[in-house]
Amino acid sequence: MNRTQLRHGLAILIQHNLLYYDVDSDTHMAYYEANTDNAYCLIRTGKILEMIDTSFGPPTKDVVQSLLLLGQTRISDLVAAYREKIASANQAVIDKESNVFDDAAATNGNSQPKKLNNLAVKSTAQLNSILCRLVEAELIDVVHDKSFQSPIDTYKAVEKEATDTFFPGGVKGGKAKIEFEEKIAEGLRKVRNESKLLKRKLEQNGPAAKRRKLFLNGGVANGAHDEEEDKDPALDPKQVIRINYEKCLVELRNRRLVQFASEMIGDMTSYVYGVLLKQLTKQLSRCRLDPAMDMGELEEGQGSGIVTTAEILDSLKTSVDLSLGLGKTSREALSSRAAEKLQELPPKKKLILEADVDGDARADESEDDGSDSDESGTDDDAKDYAPPAANGSKVKFADSTAKEQKMDRPTQLRQHLLLLAESSRHFVRHCGYNEWTVDFVPLMQVLREAELDSVIERTSGRQGLRLVRILRNKGKLDEKALPNVALMRKPEIQQKMLEMQTAGFVQVQEVPRDNKADVKKSFFLWFHDEEKSIGRLLDTSYKAMLRCMQVLEVVRQKERDVLMLTKRTDVKGREEEVMRKEYYERYRKFLDCERKLFAQTMRLDDMVALLRDY
Amino acid sequence: MAGSQGDAAKLQILKDALYDEARQHGSESRLFTQRDLLGLNVIPNENATLLLRVVQGLCDDKLFVGTNNHAGLAWRWRSKEDAKKYTSLSDETMMVYSMIDEAGADGIWNRTIKFKLNMHDSVVKSAIKTLETKGYIMGMKNVEHPNKKMYIKANLRPSDRATGGPWFTDGELDTAFITELEMIVFEFIKTQSAYLGSQGGHRSVGPARMPTKGVIRGGAAPVSNVGDSSSRGVKRAATEISNDDQTPAPAPAPAPVTAPHQSSSSSTAVNKARLKVFLPLPAGYKTYPTVSEIAQQIDKWGITNNTTLSEADIQQLVDILTFDGLIEPIKVNGRKGYRVTRPTKQETSSLAKRQKDREAGIGLDLTLMGVETGSNGLTETPCGRCPVFELCEEGGPVSPSNCVYFTEWLGLDEGRSKPPNGIVPA
């Protein structure tokens, strides 16, 4: 490899964000490091595009697709590329109009593979407005000179700066240490926020909210945007932009949660949930807070904001009938007191502060013991929260006298939200009257657990799942006690447990009864380590993904003569006509395999994303 | 002499009186201490010496059994029939019999007898044999120690601890019985904790489908996605047709309308029943079935005709269902009820119908309880179920390049089984 080749290679890798580099200020040497996180994100390309397509519409998808293909791009370059494309498409349309029978036009306009007079993005103004939307949604951010520093280098630089400016004499004492950490966090946040430059500029330019809302209802006919377009400020053409994977992950996580809610409760409720999540995560730029940067936020536990019922109502589609998806009962069968119960603190906090807020809404948690003692607690609560509860029921009763069946829309919406709050999975938290929030950290843990459970059930059967969940619930359990709890035959249990031990879902601990450690007399305690199981599941997922790719490579090798053929320029694009039937058949089969394996890798990535990133 | 004879007669009277009085005051298992016996007001002047003689006499007649309890010596009475059995036995046999008798409903291991009485093996064996032939004792099985030879008095039923409770039949866990009962309990909870209605009202089929298609189902793989959404689409469309006679009906709807609904659904057309769907009940629903309600219902149905199931037994069953992830506990105002998980995915036809179908060989792959969990990327891939996953690496005995599971999964093995590819007409 010569110098030019090397440079070219590095440039391309940097363009696609696959490398970090750092120039040492003393020696002026550049050090390169692979950016593995971004490399991994390449596998999510398809998913991100699909997500953009459904929530922003096809034109936006087209833009994002170009961005993903090009890597980071200067805005002016992107605009130029689109201008050319649009011009040639228009030209083709004109050609076609003038010469209707000329088929050649179809192949000429290869800028757009499908129908040529139907470009997704019709004008540069539309492109500009799309980019504005994406920037506002944080799905695109700006590349700046520090974007290519690896996180460790950035941290070191910030640390050095903080030491030089604030603590020239070194950090001494506990108080100074905390202060020092705060300074570092601040510095890191500053670096991170640099990439939000464009967004800030846009926000300064006036109320974007209204326009954004119109846009979010995307998927409407393309023409609808035309009136809006010219109002958007032109973006600085010199800025270099790229896809922000972190924010994409937040969107993907929302979709995952909606899917989970639909599985657990029902489609309509999950639709409401999707709207809620969208509102809630508008200001959320990443799934997991960085302990180094977001210390303050972590402690406050205010990672996610609050959404009010009215806000959700405003963004629901008017065509959606909220009365669906819920069972009908009479008012008397419902306890509005229990349903409207407020949970002001996230679950974890509650455990710590248990002494202060005793029995705070704990009744509906899945705690099996002490139902009587809880009762007194809930009664107290009811008194505390009496005003909102009474308020809510008053509204309802007024309704019920008028006409039982006809609930007004806010009430219907509230019913869905309350159902989500009541669920044992804690989808949302009713944190104030008509205020809703989501505790992502515990919720994702629940989701991970559910995923683990489904893997266990699939591999070890329902009885295997039963045993694991018993162990999760009861902690360590003696081998002899298991049959009684699980109502299963002893040999069956032993077989299942051994099977699951090899799969890594359960572990066994031998406790000798006395000093002699006689194996016959020892206790054998089974237990289930959730973290370990999830970790192992993640490893298995990685490995399975790798295997899929390797198998694909093997298949490619096997069919390489066919694939060589398809690479020829005269064959490309019209394989079916040119190739011999036998060869084409093999090619088709290979494509099937490839599609299957890619789809599978993407599905495996669903797992990895859930277990690692969300 | 006459005095002593009179004394003996007097003693006999006192014995009978004490025996009868003790029988009046408690069951065979009640322990009487010395104070209790004096309190019966049979022995004049609370004369302890006299009591001692009377009790001794009764013990000799095997009508009283002396035991040590925490407070010292105590006695319990024994029925006259039992006492007669004792008196007819030889010494060794009697000792063996008393051991078995004392063990009560739990039974006793023959080696324990031997060990405790310090008798020779053959003596114990012959004693047991005599007792068995006389029909005084019988062999029994203990669930906890299925290999131990245990004996119990013939007129007793083995205790729950020995038999393992209602879940055991002849010392074996009766899994068929348990599964059957589990299904009934699950069905009960399912119908009581979810609303049987039809999804997709006639007014809003279009928009209702939109979120499903776009937002909700998005995460799945494209291949399965297509099949899924299309089948859902069909479902909805059909719901629209069948819906007209149902939705206008519920006026002030009574609580769970499940029972009448179910019977009507089984009588109506099959496809109509299939279109129905269970819907979750609104938050704060107060009457999710509790364990005691389930127990009462089971009792009322009289399914378990020869065994009565206590609430604790039902609780055990419900716990199992919870651990299986089929139902979940839900507390409303301190009342702990149970509801079905994933209501909208549940089968709506009745359990009896599904069982009949299964006997007829239809739907054998469907579970009778609950829903199959959705598969995910890992469990679908051959790797997720691969028995030699740990060994698999490039260059090893098992590797991606020679993986038989993948070949099968990708449908490539047909080509291999038909070796000469050239045979296919060009």
mmCIF file with all atom_site columns, C-alpha atoms in Angstrom, chain A residues 450-525:
data_model
loop_
_atom_site.group_PDB
_atom_site.id
_atom_site.type_symbol
_atom_site.label_atom_id
_atom_site.label_alt_id
_atom_site.label_comp_id
_atom_site.label_asym_id
_atom_site.label_entity_id
_atom_site.label_seq_id
_atom_site.pdbx_PDB_ins_code
_atom_site.Cartn_x
_atom_site.Cartn_y
_atom_site.Cartn_z
_atom_site.occupancy
_atom_site.B_iso_or_equiv
_atom_site.pdbx_formal_charge
_atom_site.auth_seq_id
_atom_site.auth_comp_id
_atom_site.auth_asym_id
_atom_site.auth_atom_id
_atom_site.pdbx_PDB_model_num
ATOM 1  C CA . ALA A 1 450 ? -38.978 -10.259 29.595 1.00 0.00 ? 450 ALA A CA 1
ATOM 2  C CA . GLU A 1 451 ? -36.621 -10.869 26.724 1.00 0.00 ? 451 GLU A CA 1
ATOM 3  C CA . LEU A 1 452 ? -34.559 -13.238 28.824 1.00 0.00 ? 452 LEU A CA 1
ATOM 4  C CA . ASP A 1 453 ? -37.733 -15.018 29.873 1.00 0.00 ? 453 ASP A CA 1
ATOM 5  C CA . SER A 1 454 ? -38.842 -15.491 26.326 1.00 0.00 ? 454 SER A CA 1
ATOM 6  C CA . VAL A 1 455 ? -35.473 -16.947 25.410 1.00 0.00 ? 455 VAL A CA 1
ATOM 7  C CA . ILE A 1 456 ? -35.688 -19.313 28.360 1.00 0.00 ? 456 ILE A CA 1
ATOM 8  C CA . GLU A 1 457 ? -39.206 -20.308 27.472 1.00 0.00 ? 457 GLU A CA 1
ATOM 9  C CA . ARG A 1 458 ? -38.201 -20.927 23.889 1.00 0.00 ? 458 ARG A CA 1
ATOM 10 C CA . THR A 1 459 ? -35.166 -23.000 24.741 1.00 0.00 ? 459 THR A CA 1
ATOM 11 C CA . SER A 1 460 ? -36.181 -24.749 27.951 1.00 0.00 ? 460 SER A CA 1
ATOM 12 C CA . GLY A 1 461 ? -39.930 -24.762 27.716 1.00 0.00 ? 461 GLY A CA 1
ATOM 13 C CA . ARG A 1 462 ? -42.540 -23.328 29.992 1.00 0.00 ? 462 ARG A CA 1
ATOM 14 C CA . GLN A 1 463 ? -41.464 -25.523 32.867 1.00 0.00 ? 463 GLN A CA 1
ATOM 15 C CA . GLY A 1 464 ? -37.935 -24.222 32.575 1.00 0.00 ? 464 GLY A CA 1
ATOM 16 C CA . LEU A 1 465 ? -39.263 -20.700 32.733 1.00 0.00 ? 465 LEU A CA 1
ATOM 17 C CA . ARG A 1 466 ? -41.330 -21.635 35.754 1.00 0.00 ? 466 ARG A CA 1
ATOM 18 C CA . LEU A 1 467 ? -38.265 -22.876 37.610 1.00 0.00 ? 467 LEU A CA 1
ATOM 19 C CA . VAL A 1 468 ? -36.223 -19.817 36.746 1.00 0.00 ? 468 VAL A CA 1
ATOM 20 C CA . ARG A 1 469 ? -38.939 -17.465 37.840 1.00 0.00 ? 469 ARG A CA 1
ATOM 21 C CA . ILE A 1 470 ? -39.368 -19.345 41.086 1.00 0.00 ? 470 ILE A CA 1
ATOM 22 C CA . LEU A 1 471 ? -35.690 -18.915 41.753 1.00 0.00 ? 471 LEU A CA 1
ATOM 23 C CA . ARG A 1 472 ? -35.836 -15.250 40.805 1.00 0.00 ? 472 ARG A CA 1
ATOM 24 C CA . ASN A 1 473 ? -38.676 -14.784 43.217 1.00 0.00 ? 473 ASN A CA 1
ATOM 25 C CA . LYS A 1 474 ? -37.336 -16.816 46.111 1.00 0.00 ? 474 LYS A CA 1
ATOM 26 C CA . GLY A 1 475 ? -33.605 -16.440 45.780 1.00 0.00 ? 475 GLY A CA 1
ATOM 27 C CA . LYS A 1 476 ? -31.548 -19.509 46.474 1.00 0.00 ? 476 LYS A CA 1
ATOM 28 C CA . LEU A 1 477 ? -33.539 -22.661 46.852 1.00 0.00 ? 477 LEU A CA 1
ATOM 29 C CA . ASP A 1 478 ? -32.606 -26.140 47.985 1.00 0.00 ? 478 ASP A CA 1
ATOM 30 C CA . GLU A 1 479 ? -32.880 -28.864 45.424 1.00 0.00 ? 479 GLU A CA 1
ATOM 31 C CA . LYS A 1 480 ? -35.337 -30.704 47.632 1.00 0.00 ? 480 LYS A CA 1
ATOM 32 C CA . ALA A 1 481 ? -37.623 -27.740 48.041 1.00 0.00 ? 481 ALA A CA 1
ATOM 33 C CA . LEU A 1 482 ? -38.023 -27.135 44.346 1.00 0.00 ? 482 LEU A CA 1
ATOM 34 C CA . PRO A 1 483 ? -40.402 -30.003 43.487 1.00 0.00 ? 483 PRO A CA 1
ATOM 35 C CA . ASN A 1 484 ? -42.916 -28.826 46.060 1.00 0.00 ? 484 ASN A CA 1
ATOM 36 C CA . VAL A 1 485 ? -42.971 -25.274 44.823 1.00 0.00 ? 485 VAL A CA 1
ATOM 37 C CA . ALA A 1 486 ? -42.936 -26.102 41.151 1.00 0.00 ? 486 ALA A CA 1
ATOM 38 C CA . LEU A 1 487 ? -45.324 -29.057 41.385 1.00 0.00 ? 487 LEU A CA 1
ATOM 39 C CA . MET A 1 488 ? -43.100 -31.090 39.143 1.00 0.00 ? 488 MET A CA 1
ATOM 40 C CA . ARG A 1 489 ? -41.605 -34.540 39.401 1.00 0.00 ? 489 ARG A CA 1
ATOM 41 C CA . LYS A 1 490 ? -38.170 -34.711 40.914 1.00 0.00 ? 490 LYS A CA 1
ATOM 42 C CA . PRO A 1 491 ? -36.355 -36.392 38.025 1.00 0.00 ? 491 PRO A CA 1
ATOM 43 C CA . GLU A 1 492 ? -37.922 -33.946 35.601 1.00 0.00 ? 492 GLU A CA 1
ATOM 44 C CA . ILE A 1 493 ? -36.714 -31.045 37.653 1.00 0.00 ? 493 ILE A CA 1
ATOM 45 C CA . GLN A 1 494 ? -33.226 -32.436 37.890 1.00 0.00 ? 494 GLN A CA 1
ATOM 46 C CA . GLN A 1 495 ? -33.061 -32.889 34.161 1.00 0.00 ? 495 GLN A CA 1
ATOM 47 C CA . LYS A 1 496 ? -34.417 -29.403 33.462 1.00 0.00 ? 496 LYS A CA 1
ATOM 48 C CA . MET A 1 497 ? -32.066 -27.798 35.926 1.00 0.00 ? 497 MET A CA 1
ATOM 49 C CA . LEU A 1 498 ? -29.030 -29.501 34.465 1.00 0.00 ? 498 LEU A CA 1
ATOM 50 C CA . GLU A 1 499 ? -30.144 -28.485 31.013 1.00 0.00 ? 499 GLU A CA 1
ATOM 51 C CA . MET A 1 500 ? -30.523 -24.886 32.080 1.00 0.00 ? 500 MET A CA 1
ATOM 52 C CA . GLN A 1 501 ? -27.256 -24.945 33.949 1.00 0.00 ? 501 GLN A CA 1
ATOM 53 C CA . THR A 1 502 ? -25.443 -25.786 30.757 1.00 0.00 ? 502 THR A CA 1
ATOM 54 C CA . ALA A 1 503 ? -27.333 -23.011 29.042 1.00 0.00 ? 503 ALA A CA 1
ATOM 55 C CA . GLY A 1 504 ? -26.189 -20.662 31.797 1.00 0.00 ? 504 GLY A CA 1
ATOM 56 C CA . PHE A 1 505 ? -29.589 -19.664 33.116 1.00 0.00 ? 505 PHE A CA 1
ATOM 57 C CA . VAL A 1 506 ? -29.222 -21.212 36.558 1.00 0.00 ? 506 VAL A CA 1
ATOM 58 C CA . GLN A 1 507 ? -26.292 -21.923 38.805 1.00 0.00 ? 507 GLN A CA 1
ATOM 59 C CA . VAL A 1 508 ? -25.861 -24.332 41.659 1.00 0.00 ? 508 VAL A CA 1
ATOM 60 C CA . GLN A 1 509 ? -24.019 -23.911 44.900 1.00 0.00 ? 509 GLN A CA 1
ATOM 61 C CA . GLU A 1 510 ? -22.931 -26.770 47.116 1.00 0.00 ? 510 GLU A CA 1
ATOM 62 C CA . VAL A 1 511 ? -23.076 -26.135 50.834 1.00 0.00 ? 511 VAL A CA 1
ATOM 63 C CA . PRO A 1 512 ? -21.630 -28.886 53.038 1.00 0.00 ? 512 PRO A CA 1
ATOM 64 C CA . ARG A 1 513 ? -23.584 -29.729 56.136 1.00 0.00 ? 513 ARG A CA 1
ATOM 65 C CA . ASP A 1 514 ? -20.529 -30.279 58.317 1.00 0.00 ? 514 ASP A CA 1
ATOM 66 C CA . ASN A 1 515 ? -16.744 -30.245 58.193 1.00 0.00 ? 515 ASN A CA 1
ATOM 67 C CA . LYS A 1 516 ? -16.501 -33.545 56.438 1.00 0.00 ? 516 LYS A CA 1
ATOM 68 C CA . ALA A 1 517 ? -18.226 -32.083 53.378 1.00 0.00 ? 517 ALA A CA 1
ATOM 69 C CA . ASP A 1 518 ? -19.902 -35.326 52.514 1.00 0.00 ? 518 ASP A CA 1
ATOM 70 C CA . VAL A 1 519 ? -21.420 -34.900 49.078 1.00 0.00 ? 519 VAL A CA 1
ATOM 71 C CA . LYS A 1 520 ? -24.396 -37.047 49.972 1.00 0.00 ? 520 LYS A CA 1
ATOM 72 C CA . LYS A 1 521 ? -25.273 -34.843 52.883 1.00 0.00 ? 521 LYS A CA 1
ATOM 73 C CA . SER A 1 522 ? -24.549 -31.480 51.268 1.00 0.00 ? 522 SER A CA 1
ATOM 74 C CA . PHE A 1 523 ? -27.214 -28.986 50.402 1.00 0.00 ? 523 PHE A CA 1
ATOM 75 C CA . PHE A 1 524 ? -27.486 -28.066 46.777 1.00 0.00 ? 524 PHE A CA 1
ATOM 76 C CA . LEU A 1 525 ? -28.805 -24.584 46.343 1.00 0.00 ? 525 LEU A CA 1
#
